[in-house]
JSON list of N, CA and C in Angstrom, two decimals:
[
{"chain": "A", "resi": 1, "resn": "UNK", "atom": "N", "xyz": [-33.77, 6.69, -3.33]},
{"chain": "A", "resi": 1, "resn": "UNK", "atom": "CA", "xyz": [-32.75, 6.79, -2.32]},
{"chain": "A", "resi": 1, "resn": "UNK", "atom": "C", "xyz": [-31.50, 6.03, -2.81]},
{"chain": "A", "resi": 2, "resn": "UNK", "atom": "N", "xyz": [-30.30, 6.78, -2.60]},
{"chain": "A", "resi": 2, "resn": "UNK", "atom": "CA", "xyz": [-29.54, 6.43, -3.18]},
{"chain": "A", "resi": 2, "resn": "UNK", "atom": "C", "xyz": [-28.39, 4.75, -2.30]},
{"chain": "A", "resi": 3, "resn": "UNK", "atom": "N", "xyz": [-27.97, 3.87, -2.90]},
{"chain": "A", "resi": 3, "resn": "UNK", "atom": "CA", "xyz": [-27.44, 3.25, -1.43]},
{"chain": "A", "resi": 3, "resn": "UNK", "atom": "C", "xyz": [-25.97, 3.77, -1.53]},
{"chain": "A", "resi": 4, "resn": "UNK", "atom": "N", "xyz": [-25.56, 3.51, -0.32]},
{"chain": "A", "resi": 4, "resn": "UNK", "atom": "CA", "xyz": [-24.29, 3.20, 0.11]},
{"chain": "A", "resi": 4, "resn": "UNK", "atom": "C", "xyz": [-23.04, 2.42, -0.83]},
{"chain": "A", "resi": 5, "resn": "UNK", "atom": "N", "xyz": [-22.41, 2.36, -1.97]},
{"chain": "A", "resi": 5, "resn": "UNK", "atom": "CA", "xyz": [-21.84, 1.85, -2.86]},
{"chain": "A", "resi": 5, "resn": "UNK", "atom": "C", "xyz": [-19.99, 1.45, -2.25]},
{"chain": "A", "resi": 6, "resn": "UNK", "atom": "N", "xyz": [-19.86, 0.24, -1.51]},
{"chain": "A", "resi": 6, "resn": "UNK", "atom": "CA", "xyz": [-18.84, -0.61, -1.33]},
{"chain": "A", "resi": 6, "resn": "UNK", "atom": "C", "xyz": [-17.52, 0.16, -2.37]},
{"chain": "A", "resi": 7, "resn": "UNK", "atom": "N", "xyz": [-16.56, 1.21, -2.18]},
{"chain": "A", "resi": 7, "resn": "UNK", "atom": "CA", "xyz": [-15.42, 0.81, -2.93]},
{"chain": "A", "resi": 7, "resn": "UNK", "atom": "C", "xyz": [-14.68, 0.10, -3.55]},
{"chain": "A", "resi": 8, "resn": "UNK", "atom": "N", "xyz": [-14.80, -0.46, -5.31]},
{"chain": "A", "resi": 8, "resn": "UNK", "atom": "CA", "xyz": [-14.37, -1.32, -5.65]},
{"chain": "A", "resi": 8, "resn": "UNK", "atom": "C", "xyz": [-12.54, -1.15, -5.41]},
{"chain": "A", "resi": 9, "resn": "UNK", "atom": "N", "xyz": [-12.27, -2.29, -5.69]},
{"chain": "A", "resi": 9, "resn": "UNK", "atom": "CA", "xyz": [-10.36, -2.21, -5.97]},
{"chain": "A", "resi": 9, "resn": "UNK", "atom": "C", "xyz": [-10.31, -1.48, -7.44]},
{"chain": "A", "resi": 10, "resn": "UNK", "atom": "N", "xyz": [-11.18, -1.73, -8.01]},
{"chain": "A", "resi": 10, "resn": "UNK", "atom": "CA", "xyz": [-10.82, -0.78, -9.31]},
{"chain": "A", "resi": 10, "resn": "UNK", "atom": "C", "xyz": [-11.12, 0.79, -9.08]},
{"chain": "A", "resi": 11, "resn": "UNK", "atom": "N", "xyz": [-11.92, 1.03, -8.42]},
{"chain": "A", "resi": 11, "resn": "UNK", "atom": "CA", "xyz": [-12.17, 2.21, -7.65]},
{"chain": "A", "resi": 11, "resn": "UNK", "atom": "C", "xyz": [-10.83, 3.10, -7.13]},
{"chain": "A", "resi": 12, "resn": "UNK", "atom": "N", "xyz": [-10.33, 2.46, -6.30]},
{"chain": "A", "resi": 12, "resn": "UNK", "atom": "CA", "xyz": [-9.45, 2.85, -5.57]},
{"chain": "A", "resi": 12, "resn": "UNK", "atom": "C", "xyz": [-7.99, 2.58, -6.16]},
{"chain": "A", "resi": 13, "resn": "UNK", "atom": "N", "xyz": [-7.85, 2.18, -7.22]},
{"chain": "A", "resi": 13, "resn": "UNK", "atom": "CA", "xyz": [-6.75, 2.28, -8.03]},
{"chain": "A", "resi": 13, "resn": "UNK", "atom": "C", "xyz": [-6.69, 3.27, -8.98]},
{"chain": "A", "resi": 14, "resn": "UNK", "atom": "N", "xyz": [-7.63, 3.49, -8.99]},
{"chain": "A", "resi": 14, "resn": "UNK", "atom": "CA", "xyz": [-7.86, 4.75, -10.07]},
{"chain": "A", "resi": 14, "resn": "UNK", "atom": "C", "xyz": [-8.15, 6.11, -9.00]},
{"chain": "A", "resi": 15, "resn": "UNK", "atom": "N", "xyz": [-8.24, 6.40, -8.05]},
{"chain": "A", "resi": 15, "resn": "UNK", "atom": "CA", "xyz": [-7.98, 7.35, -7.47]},
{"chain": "A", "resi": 15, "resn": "UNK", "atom": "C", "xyz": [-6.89, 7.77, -7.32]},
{"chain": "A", "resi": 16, "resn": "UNK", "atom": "N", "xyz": [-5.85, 6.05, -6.47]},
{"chain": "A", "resi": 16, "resn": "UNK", "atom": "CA", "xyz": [-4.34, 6.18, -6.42]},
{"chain": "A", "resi": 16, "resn": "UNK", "atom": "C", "xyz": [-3.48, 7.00, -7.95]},
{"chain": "A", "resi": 17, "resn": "UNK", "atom": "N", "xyz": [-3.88, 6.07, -8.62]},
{"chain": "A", "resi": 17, "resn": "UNK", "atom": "CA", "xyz": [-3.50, 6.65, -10.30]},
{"chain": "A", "resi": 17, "resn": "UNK", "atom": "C", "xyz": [-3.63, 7.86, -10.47]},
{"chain": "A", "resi": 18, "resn": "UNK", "atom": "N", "xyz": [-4.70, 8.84, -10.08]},
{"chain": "A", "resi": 18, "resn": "UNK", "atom": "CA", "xyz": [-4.94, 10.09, -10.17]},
{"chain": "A", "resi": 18, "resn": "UNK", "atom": "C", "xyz": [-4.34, 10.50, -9.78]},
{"chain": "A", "resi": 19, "resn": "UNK", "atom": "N", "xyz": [-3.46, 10.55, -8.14]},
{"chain": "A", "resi": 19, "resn": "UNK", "atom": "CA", "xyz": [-3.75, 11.29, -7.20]},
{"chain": "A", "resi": 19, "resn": "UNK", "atom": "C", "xyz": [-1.80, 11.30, -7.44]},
{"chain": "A", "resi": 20, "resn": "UNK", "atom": "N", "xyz": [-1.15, 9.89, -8.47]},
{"chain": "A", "resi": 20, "resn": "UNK", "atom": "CA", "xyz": [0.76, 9.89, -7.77]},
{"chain": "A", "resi": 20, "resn": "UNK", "atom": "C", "xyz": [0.64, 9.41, -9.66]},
{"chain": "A", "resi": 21, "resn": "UNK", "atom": "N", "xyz": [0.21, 10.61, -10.55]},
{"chain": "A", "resi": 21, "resn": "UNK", "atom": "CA", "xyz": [0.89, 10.16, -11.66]},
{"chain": "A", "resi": 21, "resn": "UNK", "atom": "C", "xyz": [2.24, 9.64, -11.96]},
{"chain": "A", "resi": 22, "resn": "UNK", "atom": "N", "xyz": [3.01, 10.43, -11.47]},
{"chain": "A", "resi": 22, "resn": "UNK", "atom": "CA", "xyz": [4.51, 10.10, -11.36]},
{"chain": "A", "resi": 22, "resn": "UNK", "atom": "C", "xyz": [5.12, 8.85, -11.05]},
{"chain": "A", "resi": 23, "resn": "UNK", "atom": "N", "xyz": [4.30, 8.26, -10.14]},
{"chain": "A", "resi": 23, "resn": "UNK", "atom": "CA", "xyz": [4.80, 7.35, -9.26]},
{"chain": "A", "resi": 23, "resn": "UNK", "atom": "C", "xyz": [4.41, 5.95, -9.94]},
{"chain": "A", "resi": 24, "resn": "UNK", "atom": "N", "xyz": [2.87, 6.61, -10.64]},
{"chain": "A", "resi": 24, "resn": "UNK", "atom": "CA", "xyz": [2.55, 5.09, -11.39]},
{"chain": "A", "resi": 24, "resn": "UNK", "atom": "C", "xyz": [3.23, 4.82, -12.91]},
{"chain": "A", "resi": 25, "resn": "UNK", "atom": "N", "xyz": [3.58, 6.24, -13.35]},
{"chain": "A", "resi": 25, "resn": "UNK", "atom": "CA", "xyz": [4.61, 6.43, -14.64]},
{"chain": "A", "resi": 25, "resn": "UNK", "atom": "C", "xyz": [5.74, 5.30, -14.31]},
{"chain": "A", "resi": 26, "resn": "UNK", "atom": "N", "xyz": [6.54, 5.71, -13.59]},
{"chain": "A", "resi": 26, "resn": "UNK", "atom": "CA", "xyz": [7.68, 5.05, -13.20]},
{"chain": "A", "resi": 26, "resn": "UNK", "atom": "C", "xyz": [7.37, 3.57, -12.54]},
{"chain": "A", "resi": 27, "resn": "UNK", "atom": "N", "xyz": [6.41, 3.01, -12.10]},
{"chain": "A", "resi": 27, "resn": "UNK", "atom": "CA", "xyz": [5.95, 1.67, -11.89]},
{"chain": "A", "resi": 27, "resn": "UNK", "atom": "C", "xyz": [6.01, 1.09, -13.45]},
{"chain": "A", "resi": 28, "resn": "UNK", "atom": "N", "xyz": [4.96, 1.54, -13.70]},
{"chain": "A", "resi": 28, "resn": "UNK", "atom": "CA", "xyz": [4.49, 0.78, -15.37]},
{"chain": "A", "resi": 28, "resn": "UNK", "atom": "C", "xyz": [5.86, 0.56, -16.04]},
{"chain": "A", "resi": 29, "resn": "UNK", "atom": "N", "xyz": [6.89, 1.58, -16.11]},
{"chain": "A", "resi": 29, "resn": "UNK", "atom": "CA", "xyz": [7.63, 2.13, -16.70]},
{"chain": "A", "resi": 29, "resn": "UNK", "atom": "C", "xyz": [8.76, 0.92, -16.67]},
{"chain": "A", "resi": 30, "resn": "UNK", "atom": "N", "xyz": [8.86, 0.36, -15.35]},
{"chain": "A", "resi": 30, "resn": "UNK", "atom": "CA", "xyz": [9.84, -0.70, -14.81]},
{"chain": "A", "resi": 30, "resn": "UNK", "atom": "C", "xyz": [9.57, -1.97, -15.03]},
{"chain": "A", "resi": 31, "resn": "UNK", "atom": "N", "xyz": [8.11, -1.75, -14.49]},
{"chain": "A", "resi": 31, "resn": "UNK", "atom": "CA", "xyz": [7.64, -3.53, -15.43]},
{"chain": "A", "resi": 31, "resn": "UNK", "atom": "C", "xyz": [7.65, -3.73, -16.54]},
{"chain": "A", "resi": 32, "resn": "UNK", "atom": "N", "xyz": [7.26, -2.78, -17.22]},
{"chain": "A", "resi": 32, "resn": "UNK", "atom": "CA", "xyz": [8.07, -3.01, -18.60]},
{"chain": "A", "resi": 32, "resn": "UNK", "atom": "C", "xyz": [9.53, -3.30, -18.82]},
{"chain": "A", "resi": 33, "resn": "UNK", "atom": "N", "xyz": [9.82, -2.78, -18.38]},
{"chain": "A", "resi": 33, "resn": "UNK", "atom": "CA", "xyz": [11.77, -2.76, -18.67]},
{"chain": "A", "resi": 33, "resn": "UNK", "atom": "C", "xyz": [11.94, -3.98, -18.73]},
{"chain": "A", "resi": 34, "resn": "UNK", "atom": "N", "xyz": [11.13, -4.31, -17.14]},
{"chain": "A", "resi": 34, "resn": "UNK", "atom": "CA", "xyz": [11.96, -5.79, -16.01]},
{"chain": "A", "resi": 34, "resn": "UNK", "atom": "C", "xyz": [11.34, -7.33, -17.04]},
{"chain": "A", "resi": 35, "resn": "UNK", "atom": "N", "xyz": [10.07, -6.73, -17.94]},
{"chain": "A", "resi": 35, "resn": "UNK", "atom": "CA", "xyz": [9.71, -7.52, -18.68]},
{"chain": "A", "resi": 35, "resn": "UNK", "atom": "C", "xyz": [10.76, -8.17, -19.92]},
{"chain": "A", "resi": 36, "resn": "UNK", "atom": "N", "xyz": [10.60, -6.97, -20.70]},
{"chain": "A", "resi": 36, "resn": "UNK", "atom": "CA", "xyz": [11.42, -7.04, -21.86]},
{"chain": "A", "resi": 36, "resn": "UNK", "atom": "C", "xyz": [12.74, -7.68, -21.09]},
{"chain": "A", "resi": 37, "resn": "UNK", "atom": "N", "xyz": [13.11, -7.55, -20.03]},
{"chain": "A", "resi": 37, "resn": "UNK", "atom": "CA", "xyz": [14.43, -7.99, -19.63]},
{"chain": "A", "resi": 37, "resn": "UNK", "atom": "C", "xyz": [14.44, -9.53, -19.61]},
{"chain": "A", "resi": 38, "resn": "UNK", "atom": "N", "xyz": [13.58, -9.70, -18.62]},
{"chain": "A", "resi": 38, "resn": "UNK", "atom": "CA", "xyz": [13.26, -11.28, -18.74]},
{"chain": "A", "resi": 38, "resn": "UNK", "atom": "C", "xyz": [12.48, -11.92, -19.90]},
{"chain": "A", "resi": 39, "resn": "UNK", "atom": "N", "xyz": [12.66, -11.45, -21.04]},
{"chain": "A", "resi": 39, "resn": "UNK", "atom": "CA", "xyz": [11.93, -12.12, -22.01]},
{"chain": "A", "resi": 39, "resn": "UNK", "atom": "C", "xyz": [13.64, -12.30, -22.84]},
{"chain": "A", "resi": 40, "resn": "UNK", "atom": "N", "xyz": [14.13, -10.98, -22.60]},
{"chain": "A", "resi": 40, "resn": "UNK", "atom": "CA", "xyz": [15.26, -11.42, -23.45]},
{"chain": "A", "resi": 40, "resn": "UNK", "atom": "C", "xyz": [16.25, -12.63, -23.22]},
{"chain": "A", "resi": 41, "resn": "UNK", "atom": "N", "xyz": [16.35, -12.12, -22.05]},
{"chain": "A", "resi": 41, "resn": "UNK", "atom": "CA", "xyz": [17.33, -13.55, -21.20]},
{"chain": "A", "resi": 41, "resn": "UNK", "atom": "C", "xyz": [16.86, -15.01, -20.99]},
{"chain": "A", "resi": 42, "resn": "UNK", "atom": "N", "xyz": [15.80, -15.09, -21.52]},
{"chain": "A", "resi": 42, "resn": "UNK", "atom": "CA", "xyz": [14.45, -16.32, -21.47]},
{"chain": "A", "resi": 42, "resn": "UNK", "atom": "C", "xyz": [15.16, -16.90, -22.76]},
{"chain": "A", "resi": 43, "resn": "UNK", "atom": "N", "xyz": [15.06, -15.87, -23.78]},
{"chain": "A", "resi": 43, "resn": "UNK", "atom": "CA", "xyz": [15.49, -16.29, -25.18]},
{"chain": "A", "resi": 43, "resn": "UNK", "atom": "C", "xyz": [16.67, -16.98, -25.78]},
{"chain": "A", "resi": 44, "resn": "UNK", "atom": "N", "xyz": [17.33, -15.83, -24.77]},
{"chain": "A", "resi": 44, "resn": "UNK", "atom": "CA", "xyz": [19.19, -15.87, -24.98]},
{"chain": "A", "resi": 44, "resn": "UNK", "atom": "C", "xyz": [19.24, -17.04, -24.52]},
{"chain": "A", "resi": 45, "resn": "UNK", "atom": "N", "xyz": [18.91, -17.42, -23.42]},
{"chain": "A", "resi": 45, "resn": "UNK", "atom": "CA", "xyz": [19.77, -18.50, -22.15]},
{"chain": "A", "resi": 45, "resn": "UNK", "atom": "C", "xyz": [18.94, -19.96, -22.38]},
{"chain": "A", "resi": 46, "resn": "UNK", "atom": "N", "xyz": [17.85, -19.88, -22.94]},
{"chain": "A", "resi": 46, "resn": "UNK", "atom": "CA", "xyz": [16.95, -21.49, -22.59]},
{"chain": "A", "resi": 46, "resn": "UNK", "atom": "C", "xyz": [16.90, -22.36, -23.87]},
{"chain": "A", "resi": 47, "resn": "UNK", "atom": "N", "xyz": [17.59, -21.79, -25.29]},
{"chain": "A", "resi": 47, "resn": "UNK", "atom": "CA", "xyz": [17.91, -22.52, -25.94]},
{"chain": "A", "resi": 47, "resn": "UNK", "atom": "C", "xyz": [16.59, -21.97, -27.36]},
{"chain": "A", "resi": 48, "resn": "UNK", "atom": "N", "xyz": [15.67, -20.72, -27.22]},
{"chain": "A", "resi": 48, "resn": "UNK", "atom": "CA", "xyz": [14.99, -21.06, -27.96]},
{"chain": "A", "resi": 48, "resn": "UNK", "atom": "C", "xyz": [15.41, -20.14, -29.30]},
{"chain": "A", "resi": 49, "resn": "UNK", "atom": "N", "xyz": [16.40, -19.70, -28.92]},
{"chain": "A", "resi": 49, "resn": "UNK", "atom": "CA", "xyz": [17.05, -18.68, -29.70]},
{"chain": "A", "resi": 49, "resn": "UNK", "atom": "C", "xyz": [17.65, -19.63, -31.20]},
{"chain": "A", "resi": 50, "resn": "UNK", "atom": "N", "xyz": [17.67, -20.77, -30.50]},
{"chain": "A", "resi": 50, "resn": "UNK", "atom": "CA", "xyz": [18.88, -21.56, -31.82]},
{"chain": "A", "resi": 50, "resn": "UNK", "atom": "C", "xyz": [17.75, -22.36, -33.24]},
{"chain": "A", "resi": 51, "resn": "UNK", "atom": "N", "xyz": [18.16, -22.84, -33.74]},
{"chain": "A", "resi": 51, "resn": "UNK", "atom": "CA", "xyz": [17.59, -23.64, -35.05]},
{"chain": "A", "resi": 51, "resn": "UNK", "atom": "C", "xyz": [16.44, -24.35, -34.27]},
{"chain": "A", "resi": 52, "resn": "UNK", "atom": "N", "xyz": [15.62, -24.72, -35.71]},
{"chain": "A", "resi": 52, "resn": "UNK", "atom": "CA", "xyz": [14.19, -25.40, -35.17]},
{"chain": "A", "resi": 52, "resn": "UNK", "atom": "C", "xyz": [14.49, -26.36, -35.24]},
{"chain": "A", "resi": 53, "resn": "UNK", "atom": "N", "xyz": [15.52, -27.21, -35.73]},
{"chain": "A", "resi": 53, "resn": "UNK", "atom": "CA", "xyz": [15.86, -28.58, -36.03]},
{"chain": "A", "resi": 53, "resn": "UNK", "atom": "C", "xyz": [16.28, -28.73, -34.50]},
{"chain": "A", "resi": 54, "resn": "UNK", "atom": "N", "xyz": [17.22, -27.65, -33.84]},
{"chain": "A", "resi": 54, "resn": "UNK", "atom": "CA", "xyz": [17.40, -28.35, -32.60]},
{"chain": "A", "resi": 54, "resn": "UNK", "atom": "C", "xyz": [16.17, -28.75, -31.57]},
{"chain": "A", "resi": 55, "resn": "UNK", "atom": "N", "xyz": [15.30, -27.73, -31.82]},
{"chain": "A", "resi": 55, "resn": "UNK", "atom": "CA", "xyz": [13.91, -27.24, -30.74]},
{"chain": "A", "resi": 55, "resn": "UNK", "atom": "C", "xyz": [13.48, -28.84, -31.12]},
{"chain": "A", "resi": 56, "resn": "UNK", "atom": "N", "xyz": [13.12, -28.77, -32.08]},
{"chain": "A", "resi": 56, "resn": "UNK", "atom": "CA", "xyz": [12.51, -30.18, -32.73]},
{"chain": "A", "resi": 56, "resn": "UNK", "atom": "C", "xyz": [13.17, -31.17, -32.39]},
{"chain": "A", "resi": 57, "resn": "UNK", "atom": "N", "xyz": [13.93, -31.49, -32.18]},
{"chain": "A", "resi": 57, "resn": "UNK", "atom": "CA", "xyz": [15.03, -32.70, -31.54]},
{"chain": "A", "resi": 57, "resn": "UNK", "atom": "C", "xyz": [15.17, -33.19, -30.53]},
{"chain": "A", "resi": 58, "resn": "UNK", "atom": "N", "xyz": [14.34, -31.78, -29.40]},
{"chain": "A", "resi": 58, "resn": "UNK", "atom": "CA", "xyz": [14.26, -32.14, -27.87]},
{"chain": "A", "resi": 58, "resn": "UNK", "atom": "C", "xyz": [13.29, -33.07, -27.87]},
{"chain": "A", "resi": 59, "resn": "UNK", "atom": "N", "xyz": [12.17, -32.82, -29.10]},
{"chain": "A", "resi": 59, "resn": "UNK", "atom": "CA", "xyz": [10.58, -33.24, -28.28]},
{"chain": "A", "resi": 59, "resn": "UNK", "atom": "C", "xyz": [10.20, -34.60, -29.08]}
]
């Protein structure tokens, strides 16, 4: 007899996923972007972009 099996969250994300390809294209699609975005400006702006002598100088 078979039981009753609780819907995991991984379950049901992968239905969603099935069911709005489009929608999760363009999700993934942005966090990526919004990533790379804030990694760049992390780089640019917080100082780690410059010489190691400086990095080394803070600590």
């Amino acid at each position: 007899m078979a039981r009753n099996k609780k819907k995991t969250l991984r379950d049901r994300f992968d239905e969603w996923l099935s069911a709005h390809p489009k929608a999760a294209c363009a999700i993934i699609g942005s966090s990526v972007a919004l990533t790379l975005v804030g990694i760049f400006l992390f780089v640019t702006f917080s100082g780690f972009g410059s010489s190691a002598e400086f990095i080394y100088n803070q600590f």
